[in-house]
JSON list of C-alpha atoms in Angstrom, two decimals:
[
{"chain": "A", "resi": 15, "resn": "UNK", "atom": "CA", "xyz": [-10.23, 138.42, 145.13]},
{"chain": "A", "resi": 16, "resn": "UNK", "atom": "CA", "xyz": [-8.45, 136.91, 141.85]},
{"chain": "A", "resi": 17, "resn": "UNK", "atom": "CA", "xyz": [-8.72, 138.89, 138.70]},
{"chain": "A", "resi": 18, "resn": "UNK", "atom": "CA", "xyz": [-7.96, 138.33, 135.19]},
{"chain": "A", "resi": 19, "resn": "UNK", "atom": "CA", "xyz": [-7.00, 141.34, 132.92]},
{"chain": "A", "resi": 20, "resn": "UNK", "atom": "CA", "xyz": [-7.66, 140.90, 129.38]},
{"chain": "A", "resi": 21, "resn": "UNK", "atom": "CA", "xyz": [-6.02, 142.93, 126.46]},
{"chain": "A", "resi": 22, "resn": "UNK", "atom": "CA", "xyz": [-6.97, 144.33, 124.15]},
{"chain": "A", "resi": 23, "resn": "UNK", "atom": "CA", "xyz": [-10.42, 145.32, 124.90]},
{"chain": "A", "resi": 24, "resn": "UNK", "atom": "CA", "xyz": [-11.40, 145.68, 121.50]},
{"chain": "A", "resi": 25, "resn": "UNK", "atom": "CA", "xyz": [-9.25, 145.08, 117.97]},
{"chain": "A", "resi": 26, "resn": "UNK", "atom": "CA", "xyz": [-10.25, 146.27, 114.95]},
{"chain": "A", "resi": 27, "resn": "UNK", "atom": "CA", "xyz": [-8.07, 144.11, 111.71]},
{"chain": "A", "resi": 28, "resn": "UNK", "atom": "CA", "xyz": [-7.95, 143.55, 108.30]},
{"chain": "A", "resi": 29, "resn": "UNK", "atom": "CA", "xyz": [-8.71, 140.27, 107.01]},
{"chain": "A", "resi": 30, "resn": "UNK", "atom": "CA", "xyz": [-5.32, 138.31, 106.81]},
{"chain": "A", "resi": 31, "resn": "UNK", "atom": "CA", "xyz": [-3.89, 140.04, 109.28]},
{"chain": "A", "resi": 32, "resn": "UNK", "atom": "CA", "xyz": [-2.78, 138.13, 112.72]},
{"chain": "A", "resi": 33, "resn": "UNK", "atom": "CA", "xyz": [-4.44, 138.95, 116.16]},
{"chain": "A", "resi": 34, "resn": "UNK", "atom": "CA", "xyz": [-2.61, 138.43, 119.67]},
{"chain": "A", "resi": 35, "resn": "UNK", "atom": "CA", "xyz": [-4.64, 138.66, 122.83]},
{"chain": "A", "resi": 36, "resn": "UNK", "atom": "CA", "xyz": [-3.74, 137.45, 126.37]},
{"chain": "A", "resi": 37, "resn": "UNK", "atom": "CA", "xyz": [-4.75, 137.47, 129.73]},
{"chain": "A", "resi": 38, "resn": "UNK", "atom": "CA", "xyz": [-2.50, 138.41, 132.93]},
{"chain": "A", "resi": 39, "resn": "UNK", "atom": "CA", "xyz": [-3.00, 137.90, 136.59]},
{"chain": "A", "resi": 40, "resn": "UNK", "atom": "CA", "xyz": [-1.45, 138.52, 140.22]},
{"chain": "A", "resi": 41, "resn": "UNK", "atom": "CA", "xyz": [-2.50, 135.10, 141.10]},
{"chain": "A", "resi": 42, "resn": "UNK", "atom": "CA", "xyz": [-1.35, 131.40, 139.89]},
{"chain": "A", "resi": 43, "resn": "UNK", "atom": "CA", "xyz": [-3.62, 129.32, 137.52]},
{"chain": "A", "resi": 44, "resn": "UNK", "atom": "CA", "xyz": [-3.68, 125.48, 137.71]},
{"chain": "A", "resi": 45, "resn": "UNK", "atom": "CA", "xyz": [-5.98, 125.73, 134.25]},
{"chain": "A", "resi": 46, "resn": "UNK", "atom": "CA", "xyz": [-6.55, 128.57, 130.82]},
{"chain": "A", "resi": 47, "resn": "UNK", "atom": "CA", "xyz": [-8.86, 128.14, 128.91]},
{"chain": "A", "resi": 48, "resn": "UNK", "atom": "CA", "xyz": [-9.99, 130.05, 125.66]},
{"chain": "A", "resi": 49, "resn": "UNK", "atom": "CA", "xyz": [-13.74, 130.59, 124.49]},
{"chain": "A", "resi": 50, "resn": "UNK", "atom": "CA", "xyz": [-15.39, 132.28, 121.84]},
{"chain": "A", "resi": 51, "resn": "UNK", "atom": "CA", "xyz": [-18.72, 134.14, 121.71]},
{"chain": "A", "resi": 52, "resn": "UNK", "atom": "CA", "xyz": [-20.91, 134.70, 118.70]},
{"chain": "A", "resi": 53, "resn": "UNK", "atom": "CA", "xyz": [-23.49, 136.66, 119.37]},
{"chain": "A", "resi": 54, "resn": "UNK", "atom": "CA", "xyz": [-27.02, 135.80, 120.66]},
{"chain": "A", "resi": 55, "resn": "UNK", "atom": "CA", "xyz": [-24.95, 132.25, 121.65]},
{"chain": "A", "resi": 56, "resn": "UNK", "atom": "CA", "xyz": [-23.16, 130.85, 124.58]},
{"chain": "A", "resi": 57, "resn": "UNK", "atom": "CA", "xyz": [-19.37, 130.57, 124.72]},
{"chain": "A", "resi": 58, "resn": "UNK", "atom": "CA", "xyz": [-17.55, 127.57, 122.58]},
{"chain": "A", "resi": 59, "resn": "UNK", "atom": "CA", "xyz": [-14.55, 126.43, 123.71]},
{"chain": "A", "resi": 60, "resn": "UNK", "atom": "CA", "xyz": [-11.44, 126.86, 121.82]},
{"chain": "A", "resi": 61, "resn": "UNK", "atom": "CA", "xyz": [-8.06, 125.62, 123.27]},
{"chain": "A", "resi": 62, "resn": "UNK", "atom": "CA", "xyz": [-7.59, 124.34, 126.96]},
{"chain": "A", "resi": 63, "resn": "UNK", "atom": "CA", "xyz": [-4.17, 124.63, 128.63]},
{"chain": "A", "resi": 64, "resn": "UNK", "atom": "CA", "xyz": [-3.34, 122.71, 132.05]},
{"chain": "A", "resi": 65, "resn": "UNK", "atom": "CA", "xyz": [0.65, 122.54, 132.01]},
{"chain": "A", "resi": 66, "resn": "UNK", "atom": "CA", "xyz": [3.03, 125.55, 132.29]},
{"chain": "A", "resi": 67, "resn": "UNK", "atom": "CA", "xyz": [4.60, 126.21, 129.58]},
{"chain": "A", "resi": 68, "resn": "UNK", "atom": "CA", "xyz": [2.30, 123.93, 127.00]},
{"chain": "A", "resi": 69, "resn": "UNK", "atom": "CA", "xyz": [1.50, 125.31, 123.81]},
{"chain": "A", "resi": 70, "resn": "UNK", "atom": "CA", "xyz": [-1.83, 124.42, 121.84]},
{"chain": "A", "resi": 71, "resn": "UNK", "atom": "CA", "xyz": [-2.99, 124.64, 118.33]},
{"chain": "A", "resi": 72, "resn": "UNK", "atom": "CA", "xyz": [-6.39, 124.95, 116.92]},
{"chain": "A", "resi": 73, "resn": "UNK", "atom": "CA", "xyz": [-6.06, 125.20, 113.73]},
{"chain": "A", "resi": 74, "resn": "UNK", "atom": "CA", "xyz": [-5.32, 128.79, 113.00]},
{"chain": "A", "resi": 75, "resn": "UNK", "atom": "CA", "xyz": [-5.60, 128.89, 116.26]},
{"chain": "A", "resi": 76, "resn": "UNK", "atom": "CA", "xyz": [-2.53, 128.98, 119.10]},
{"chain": "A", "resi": 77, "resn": "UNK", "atom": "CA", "xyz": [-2.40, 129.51, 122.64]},
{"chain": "A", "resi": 78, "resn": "UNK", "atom": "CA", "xyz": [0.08, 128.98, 125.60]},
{"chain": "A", "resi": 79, "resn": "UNK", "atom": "CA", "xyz": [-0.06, 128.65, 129.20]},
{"chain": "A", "resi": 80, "resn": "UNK", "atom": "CA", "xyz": [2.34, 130.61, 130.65]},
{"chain": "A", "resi": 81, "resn": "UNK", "atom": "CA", "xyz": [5.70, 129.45, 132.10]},
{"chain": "A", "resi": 82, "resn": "UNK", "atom": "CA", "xyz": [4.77, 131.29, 135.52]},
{"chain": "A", "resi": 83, "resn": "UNK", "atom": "CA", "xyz": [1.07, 130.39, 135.58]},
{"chain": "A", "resi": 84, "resn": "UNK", "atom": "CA", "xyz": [-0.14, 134.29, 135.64]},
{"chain": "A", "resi": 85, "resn": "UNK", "atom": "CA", "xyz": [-0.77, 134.30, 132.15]},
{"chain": "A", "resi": 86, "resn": "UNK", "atom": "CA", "xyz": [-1.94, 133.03, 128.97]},
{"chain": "A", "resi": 87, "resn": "UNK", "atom": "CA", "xyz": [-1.87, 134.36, 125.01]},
{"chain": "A", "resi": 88, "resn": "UNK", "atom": "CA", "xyz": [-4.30, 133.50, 122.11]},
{"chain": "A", "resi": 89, "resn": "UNK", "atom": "CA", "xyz": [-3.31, 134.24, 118.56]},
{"chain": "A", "resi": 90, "resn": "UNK", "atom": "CA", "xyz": [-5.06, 134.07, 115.56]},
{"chain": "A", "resi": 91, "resn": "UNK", "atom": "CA", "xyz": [-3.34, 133.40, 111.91]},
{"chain": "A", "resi": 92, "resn": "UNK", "atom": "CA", "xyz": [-4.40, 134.72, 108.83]},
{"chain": "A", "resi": 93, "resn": "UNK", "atom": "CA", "xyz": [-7.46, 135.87, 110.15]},
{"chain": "A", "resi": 94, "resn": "UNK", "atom": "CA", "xyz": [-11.11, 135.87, 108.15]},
{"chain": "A", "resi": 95, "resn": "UNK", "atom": "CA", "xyz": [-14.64, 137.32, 108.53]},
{"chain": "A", "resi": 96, "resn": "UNK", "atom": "CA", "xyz": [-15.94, 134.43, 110.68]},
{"chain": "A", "resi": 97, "resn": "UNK", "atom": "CA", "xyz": [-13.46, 135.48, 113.33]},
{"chain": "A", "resi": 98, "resn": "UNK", "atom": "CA", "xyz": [-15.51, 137.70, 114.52]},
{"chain": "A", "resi": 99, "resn": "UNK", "atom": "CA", "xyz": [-16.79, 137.48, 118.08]},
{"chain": "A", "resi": 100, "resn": "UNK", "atom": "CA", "xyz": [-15.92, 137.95, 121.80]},
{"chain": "A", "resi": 101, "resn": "UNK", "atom": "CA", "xyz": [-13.04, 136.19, 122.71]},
{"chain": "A", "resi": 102, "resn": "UNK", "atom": "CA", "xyz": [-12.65, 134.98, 126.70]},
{"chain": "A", "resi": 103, "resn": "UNK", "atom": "CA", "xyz": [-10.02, 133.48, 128.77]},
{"chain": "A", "resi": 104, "resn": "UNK", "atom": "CA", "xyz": [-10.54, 131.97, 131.86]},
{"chain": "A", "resi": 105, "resn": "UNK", "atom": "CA", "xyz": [-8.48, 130.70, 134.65]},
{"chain": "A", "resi": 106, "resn": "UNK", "atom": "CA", "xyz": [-8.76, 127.73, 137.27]},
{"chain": "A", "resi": 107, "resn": "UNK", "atom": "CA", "xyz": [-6.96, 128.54, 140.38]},
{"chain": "A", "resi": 108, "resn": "UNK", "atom": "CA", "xyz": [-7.90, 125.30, 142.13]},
{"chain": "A", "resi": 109, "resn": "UNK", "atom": "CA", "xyz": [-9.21, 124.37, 145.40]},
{"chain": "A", "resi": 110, "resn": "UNK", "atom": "CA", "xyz": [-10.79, 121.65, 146.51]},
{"chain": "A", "resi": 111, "resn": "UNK", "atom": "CA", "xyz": [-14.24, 122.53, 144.36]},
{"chain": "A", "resi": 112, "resn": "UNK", "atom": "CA", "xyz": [-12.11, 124.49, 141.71]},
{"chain": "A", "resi": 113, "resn": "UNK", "atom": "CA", "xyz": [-12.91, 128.21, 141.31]},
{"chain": "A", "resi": 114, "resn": "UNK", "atom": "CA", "xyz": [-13.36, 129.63, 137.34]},
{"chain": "A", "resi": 115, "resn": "UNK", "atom": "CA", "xyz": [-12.54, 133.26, 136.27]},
{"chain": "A", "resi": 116, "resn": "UNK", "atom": "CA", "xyz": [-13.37, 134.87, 133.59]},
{"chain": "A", "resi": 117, "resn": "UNK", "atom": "CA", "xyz": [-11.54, 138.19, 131.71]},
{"chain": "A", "resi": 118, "resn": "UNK", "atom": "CA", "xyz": [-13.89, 140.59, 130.84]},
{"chain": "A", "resi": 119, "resn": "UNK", "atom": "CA", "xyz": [-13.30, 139.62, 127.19]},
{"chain": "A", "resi": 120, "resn": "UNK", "atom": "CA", "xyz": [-11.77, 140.41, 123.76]},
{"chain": "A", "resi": 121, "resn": "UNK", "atom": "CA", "xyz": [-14.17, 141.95, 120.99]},
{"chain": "A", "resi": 122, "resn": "UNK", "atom": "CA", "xyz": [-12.82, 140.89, 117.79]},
{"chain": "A", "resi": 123, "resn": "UNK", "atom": "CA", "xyz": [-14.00, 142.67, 114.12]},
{"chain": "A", "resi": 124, "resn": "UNK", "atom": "CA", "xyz": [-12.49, 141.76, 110.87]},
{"chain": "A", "resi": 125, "resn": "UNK", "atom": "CA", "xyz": [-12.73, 144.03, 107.95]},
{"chain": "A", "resi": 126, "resn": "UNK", "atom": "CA", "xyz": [-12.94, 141.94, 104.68]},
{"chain": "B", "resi": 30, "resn": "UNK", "atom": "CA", "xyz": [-19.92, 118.87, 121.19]},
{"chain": "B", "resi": 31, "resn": "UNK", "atom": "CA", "xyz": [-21.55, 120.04, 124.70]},
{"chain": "B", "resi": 32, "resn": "UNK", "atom": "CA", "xyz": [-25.02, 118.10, 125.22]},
{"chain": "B", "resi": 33, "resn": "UNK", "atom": "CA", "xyz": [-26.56, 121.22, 127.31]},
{"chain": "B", "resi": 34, "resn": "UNK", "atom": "CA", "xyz": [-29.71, 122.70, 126.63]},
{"chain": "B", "resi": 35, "resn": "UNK", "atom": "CA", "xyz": [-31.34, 125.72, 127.90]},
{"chain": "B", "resi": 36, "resn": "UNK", "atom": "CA", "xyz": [-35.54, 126.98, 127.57]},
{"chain": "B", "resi": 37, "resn": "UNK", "atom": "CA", "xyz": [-36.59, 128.88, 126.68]},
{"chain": "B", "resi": 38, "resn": "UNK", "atom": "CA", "xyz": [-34.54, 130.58, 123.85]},
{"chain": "B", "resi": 39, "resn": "UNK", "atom": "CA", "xyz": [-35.92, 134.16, 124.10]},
{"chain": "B", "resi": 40, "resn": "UNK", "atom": "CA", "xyz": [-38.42, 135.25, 126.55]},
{"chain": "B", "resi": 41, "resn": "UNK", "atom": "CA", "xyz": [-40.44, 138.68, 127.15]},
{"chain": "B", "resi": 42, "resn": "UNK", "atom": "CA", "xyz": [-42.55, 138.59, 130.19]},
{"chain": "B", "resi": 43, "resn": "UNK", "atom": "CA", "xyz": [-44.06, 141.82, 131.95]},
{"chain": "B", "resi": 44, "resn": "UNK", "atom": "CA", "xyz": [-42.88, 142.95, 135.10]},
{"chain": "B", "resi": 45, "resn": "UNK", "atom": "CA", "xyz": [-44.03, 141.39, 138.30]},
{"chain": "B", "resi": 46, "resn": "UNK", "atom": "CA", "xyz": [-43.89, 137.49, 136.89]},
{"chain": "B", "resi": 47, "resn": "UNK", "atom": "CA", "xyz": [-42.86, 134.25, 138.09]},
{"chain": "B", "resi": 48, "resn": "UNK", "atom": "CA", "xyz": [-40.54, 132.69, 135.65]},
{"chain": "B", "resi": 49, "resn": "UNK", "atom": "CA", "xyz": [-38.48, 129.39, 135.35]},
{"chain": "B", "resi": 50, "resn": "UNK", "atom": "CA", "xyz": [-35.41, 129.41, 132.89]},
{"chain": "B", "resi": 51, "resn": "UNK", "atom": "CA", "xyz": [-34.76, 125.98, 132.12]},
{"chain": "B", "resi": 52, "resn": "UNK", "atom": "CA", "xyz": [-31.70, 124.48, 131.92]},
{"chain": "B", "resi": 53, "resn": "UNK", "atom": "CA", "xyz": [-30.74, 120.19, 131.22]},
{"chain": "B", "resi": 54, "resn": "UNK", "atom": "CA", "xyz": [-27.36, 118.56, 130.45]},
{"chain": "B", "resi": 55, "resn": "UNK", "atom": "CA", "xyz": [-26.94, 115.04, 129.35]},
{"chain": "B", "resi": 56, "resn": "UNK", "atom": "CA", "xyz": [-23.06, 114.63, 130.18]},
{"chain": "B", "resi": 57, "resn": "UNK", "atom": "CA", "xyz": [-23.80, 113.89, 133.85]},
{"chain": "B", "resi": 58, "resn": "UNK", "atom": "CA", "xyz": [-21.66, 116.73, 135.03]},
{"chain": "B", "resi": 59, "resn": "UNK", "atom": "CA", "xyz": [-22.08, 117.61, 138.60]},
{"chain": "B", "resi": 60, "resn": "UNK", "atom": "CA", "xyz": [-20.93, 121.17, 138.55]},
{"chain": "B", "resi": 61, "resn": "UNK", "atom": "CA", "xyz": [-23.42, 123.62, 137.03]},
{"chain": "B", "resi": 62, "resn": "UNK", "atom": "CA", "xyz": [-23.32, 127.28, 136.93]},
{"chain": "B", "resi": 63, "resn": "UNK", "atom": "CA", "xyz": [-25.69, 130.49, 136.27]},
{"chain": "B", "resi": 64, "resn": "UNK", "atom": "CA", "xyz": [-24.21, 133.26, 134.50]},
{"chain": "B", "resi": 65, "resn": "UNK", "atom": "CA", "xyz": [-25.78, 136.52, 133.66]},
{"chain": "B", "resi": 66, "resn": "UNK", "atom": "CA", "xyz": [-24.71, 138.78, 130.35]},
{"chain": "B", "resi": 67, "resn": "UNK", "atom": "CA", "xyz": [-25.16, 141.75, 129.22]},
{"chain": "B", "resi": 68, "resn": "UNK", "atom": "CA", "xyz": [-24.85, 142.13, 125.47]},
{"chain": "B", "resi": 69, "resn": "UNK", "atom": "CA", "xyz": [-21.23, 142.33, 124.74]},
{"chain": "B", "resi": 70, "resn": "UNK", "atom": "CA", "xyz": [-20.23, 142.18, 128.13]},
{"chain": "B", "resi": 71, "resn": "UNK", "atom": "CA", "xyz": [-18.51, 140.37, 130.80]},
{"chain": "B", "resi": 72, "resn": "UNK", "atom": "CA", "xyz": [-20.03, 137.18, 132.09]},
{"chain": "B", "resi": 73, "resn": "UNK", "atom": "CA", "xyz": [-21.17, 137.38, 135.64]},
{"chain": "B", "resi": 74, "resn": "UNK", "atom": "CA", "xyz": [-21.44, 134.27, 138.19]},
{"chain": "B", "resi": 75, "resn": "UNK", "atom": "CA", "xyz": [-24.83, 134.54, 140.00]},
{"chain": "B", "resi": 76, "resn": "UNK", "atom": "CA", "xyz": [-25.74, 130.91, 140.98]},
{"chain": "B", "resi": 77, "resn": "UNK", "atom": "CA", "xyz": [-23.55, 127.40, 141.07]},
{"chain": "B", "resi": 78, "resn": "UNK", "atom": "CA", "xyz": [-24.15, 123.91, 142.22]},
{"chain": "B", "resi": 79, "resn": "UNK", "atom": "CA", "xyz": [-21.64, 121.45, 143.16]},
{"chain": "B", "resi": 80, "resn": "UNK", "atom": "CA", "xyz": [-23.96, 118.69, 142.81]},
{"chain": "B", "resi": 81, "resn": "UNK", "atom": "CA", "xyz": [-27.37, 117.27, 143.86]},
{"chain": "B", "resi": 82, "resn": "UNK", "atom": "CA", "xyz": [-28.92, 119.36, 146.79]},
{"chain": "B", "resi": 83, "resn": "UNK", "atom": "CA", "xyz": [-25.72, 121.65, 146.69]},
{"chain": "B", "resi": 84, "resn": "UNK", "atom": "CA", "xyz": [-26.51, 125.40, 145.75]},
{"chain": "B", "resi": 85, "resn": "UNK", "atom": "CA", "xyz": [-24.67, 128.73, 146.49]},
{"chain": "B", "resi": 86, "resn": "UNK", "atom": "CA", "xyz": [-24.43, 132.42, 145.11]},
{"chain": "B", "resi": 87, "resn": "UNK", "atom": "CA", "xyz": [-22.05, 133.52, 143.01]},
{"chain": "B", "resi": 88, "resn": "UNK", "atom": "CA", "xyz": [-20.34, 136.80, 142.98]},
{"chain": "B", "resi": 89, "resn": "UNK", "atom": "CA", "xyz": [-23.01, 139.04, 141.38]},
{"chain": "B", "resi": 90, "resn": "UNK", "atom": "CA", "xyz": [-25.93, 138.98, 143.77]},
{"chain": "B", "resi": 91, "resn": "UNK", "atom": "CA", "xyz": [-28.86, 137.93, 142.17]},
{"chain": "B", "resi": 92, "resn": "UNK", "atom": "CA", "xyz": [-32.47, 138.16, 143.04]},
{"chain": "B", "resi": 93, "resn": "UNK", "atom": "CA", "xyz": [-33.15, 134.53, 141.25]},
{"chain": "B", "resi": 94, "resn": "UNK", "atom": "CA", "xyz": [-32.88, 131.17, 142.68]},
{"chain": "B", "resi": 95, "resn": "UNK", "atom": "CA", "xyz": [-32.26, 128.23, 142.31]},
{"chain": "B", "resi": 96, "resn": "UNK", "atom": "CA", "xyz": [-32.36, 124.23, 143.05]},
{"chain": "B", "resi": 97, "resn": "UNK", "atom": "CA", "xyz": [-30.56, 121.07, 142.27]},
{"chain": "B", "resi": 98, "resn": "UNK", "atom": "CA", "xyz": [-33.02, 117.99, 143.10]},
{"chain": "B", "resi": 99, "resn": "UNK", "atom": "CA", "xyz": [-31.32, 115.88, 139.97]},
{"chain": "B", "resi": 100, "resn": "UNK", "atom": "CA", "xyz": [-27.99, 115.90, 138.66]},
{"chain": "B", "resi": 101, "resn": "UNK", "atom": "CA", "xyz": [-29.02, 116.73, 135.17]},
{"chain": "B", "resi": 102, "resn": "UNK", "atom": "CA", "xyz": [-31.66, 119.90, 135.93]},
{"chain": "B", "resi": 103, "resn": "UNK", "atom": "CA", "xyz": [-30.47, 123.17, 137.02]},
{"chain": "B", "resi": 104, "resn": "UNK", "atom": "CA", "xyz": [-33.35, 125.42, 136.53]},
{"chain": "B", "resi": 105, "resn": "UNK", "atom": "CA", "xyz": [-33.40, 129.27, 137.47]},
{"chain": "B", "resi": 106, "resn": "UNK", "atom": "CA", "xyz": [-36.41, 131.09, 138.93]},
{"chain": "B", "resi": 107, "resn": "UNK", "atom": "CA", "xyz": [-37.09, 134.41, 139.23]},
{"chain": "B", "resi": 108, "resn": "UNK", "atom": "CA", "xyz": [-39.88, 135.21, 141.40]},
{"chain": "B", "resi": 109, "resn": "UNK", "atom": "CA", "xyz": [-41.18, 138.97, 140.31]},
{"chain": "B", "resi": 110, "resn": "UNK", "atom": "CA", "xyz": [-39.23, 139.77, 137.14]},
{"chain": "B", "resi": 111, "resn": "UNK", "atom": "CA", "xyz": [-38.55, 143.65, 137.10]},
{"chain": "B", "resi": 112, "resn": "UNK", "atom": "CA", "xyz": [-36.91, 145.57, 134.00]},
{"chain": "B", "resi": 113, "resn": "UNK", "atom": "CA", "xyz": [-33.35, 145.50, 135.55]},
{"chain": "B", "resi": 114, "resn": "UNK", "atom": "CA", "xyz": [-33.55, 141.26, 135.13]},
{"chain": "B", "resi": 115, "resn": "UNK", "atom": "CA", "xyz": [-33.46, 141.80, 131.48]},
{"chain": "B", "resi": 116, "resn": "UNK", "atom": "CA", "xyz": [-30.32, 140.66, 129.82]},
{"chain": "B", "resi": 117, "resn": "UNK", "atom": "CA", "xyz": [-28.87, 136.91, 128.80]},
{"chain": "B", "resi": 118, "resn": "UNK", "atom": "CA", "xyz": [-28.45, 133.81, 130.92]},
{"chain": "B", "resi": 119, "resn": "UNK", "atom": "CA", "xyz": [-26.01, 131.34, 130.35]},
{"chain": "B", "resi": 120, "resn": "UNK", "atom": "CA", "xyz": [-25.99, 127.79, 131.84]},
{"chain": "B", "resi": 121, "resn": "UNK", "atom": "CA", "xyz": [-22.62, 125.45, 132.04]},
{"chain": "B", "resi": 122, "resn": "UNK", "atom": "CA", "xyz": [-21.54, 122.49, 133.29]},
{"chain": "B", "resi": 123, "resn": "UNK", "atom": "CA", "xyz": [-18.23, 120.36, 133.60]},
{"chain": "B", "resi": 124, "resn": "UNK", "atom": "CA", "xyz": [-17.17, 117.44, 135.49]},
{"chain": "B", "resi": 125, "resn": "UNK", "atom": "CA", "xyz": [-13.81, 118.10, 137.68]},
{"chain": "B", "resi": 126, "resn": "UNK", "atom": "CA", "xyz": [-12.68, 121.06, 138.81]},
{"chain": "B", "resi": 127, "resn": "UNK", "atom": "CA", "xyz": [-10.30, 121.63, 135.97]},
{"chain": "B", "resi": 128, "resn": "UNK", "atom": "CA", "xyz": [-12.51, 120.46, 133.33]},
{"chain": "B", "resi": 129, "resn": "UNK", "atom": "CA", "xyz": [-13.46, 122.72, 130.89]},
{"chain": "B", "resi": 130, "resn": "UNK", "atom": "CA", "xyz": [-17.06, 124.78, 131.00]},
{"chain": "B", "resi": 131, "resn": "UNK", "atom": "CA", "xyz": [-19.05, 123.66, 128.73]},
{"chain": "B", "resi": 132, "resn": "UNK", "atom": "CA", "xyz": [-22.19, 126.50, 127.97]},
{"chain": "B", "resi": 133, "resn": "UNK", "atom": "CA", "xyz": [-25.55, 126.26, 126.92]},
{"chain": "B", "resi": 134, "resn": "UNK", "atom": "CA", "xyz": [-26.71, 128.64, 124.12]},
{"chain": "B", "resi": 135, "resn": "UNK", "atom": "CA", "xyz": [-28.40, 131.14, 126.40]},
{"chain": "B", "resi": 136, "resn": "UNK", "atom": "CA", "xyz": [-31.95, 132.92, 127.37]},
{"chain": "B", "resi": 137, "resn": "UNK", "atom": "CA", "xyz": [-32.86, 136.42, 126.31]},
{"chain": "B", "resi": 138, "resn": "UNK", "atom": "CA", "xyz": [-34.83, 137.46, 128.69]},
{"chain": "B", "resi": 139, "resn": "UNK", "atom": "CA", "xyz": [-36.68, 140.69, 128.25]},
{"chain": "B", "resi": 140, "resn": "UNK", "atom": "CA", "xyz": [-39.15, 142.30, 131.31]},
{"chain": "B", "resi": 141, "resn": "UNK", "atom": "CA", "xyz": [-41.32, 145.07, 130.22]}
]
């Protein structure tokens, strides 16, 4: 079946410093999309990507589907305590009812 | 900002109940989806619905079910709750089938 593989798993940072996560697939994605989970709370949506090659900012935020459609990147600027979370990516690979995955997830901590 | 709510917010039930985990969305989305989460973890697709009267599994099996008699109610019952059921349960919703998942804020559900 499709699978997403996230990296990293985990990232430990200083506060300020910049954070770079992606996700990578076998399989082409018509949709990426980037959440983030605090915890005890359901995932908010960050950036959404349907066009290879487009490139979204959030803020500090900035993500990019990829030219190929196997892949995606999130980075983070100048990052600060309330960073802090699980970060997911997921991808739509279409279909007539559209089919969601999810990567098993980025945990983020920021040391101030 | 996502209009989708889930009851209740934490739950601990003994073993061997009937429960019903609620979950509503004002948005008028007719794609809803059951995840189930482990602290931390990845999120896990037990139950979806394509619409009214439209319900399938997901790809974790799941001893829960559940029904879709109006487009805005997606509720999630599990009839004898045993230990292994604790953990988090996330509702979402979206519209097309490249739309964006919008999530509810989750039930803790604890079985003693």
């Amino acid at each position: 079946g499709q699978q997403l593989n996230q990296s990293p798993q985990s990232m430990f940072i200083q506060e300020g410093e910049d954070v770079s996560m992606n996700c990578t697939s076998s399989s082409i994605f018509n949709t990426w999309l980037w959440y983030k989970q605090d915890p005890g709370e359901g995932p908010v949506l960050l950036i959404a990507l349907y066009k290879a090659g487009e490139l979204t900012s959030n803020g500090r935020l900035t993500a990019q589907f990829g030219i190929t459609r196997k892949d995606s990147f999130l980075n983070i600027s100048a990052s600060i305590p309330s960073d802090v979370g699980i970060y997911f990516c997921a991808g739509n690979y279409g279909g007539s009812q559209g089919n969601l995955i999810f990567g098993k997830g980025t945990k983020l901590s920021v040391k101030p | 900002e996502a209009d989708i709510y889930q009851t209740p917010r934490y739950l601990v039930i003994g073993t061997g109940k009937k429960i019903t985990l609620e979950c509503s969305q004002t948005m008028g989305h007719d794609k809803m989806y059951w995840y189930q989460q482990d602290p931390g973890m990845e999120l896990h697709l037990i139950h979806y619905s394509y619409g009214v009267n439209s319900t399938e599994k997901g790809d974790l099996s799941s001893e829960s079910t559940v029904s879709r008699i109006r487009t805005e109610h997606f509720p999630l019952t599990l009839e004898s709750a045993r230990p292994s059921h604790t953990s988090q349960y996330l509702c979402a919703s979206r519209r097309g089938t490249d739309s964006p998942l919008h999530f509810g804020n989750g039930t803790r559900l604890t079985v003693t």
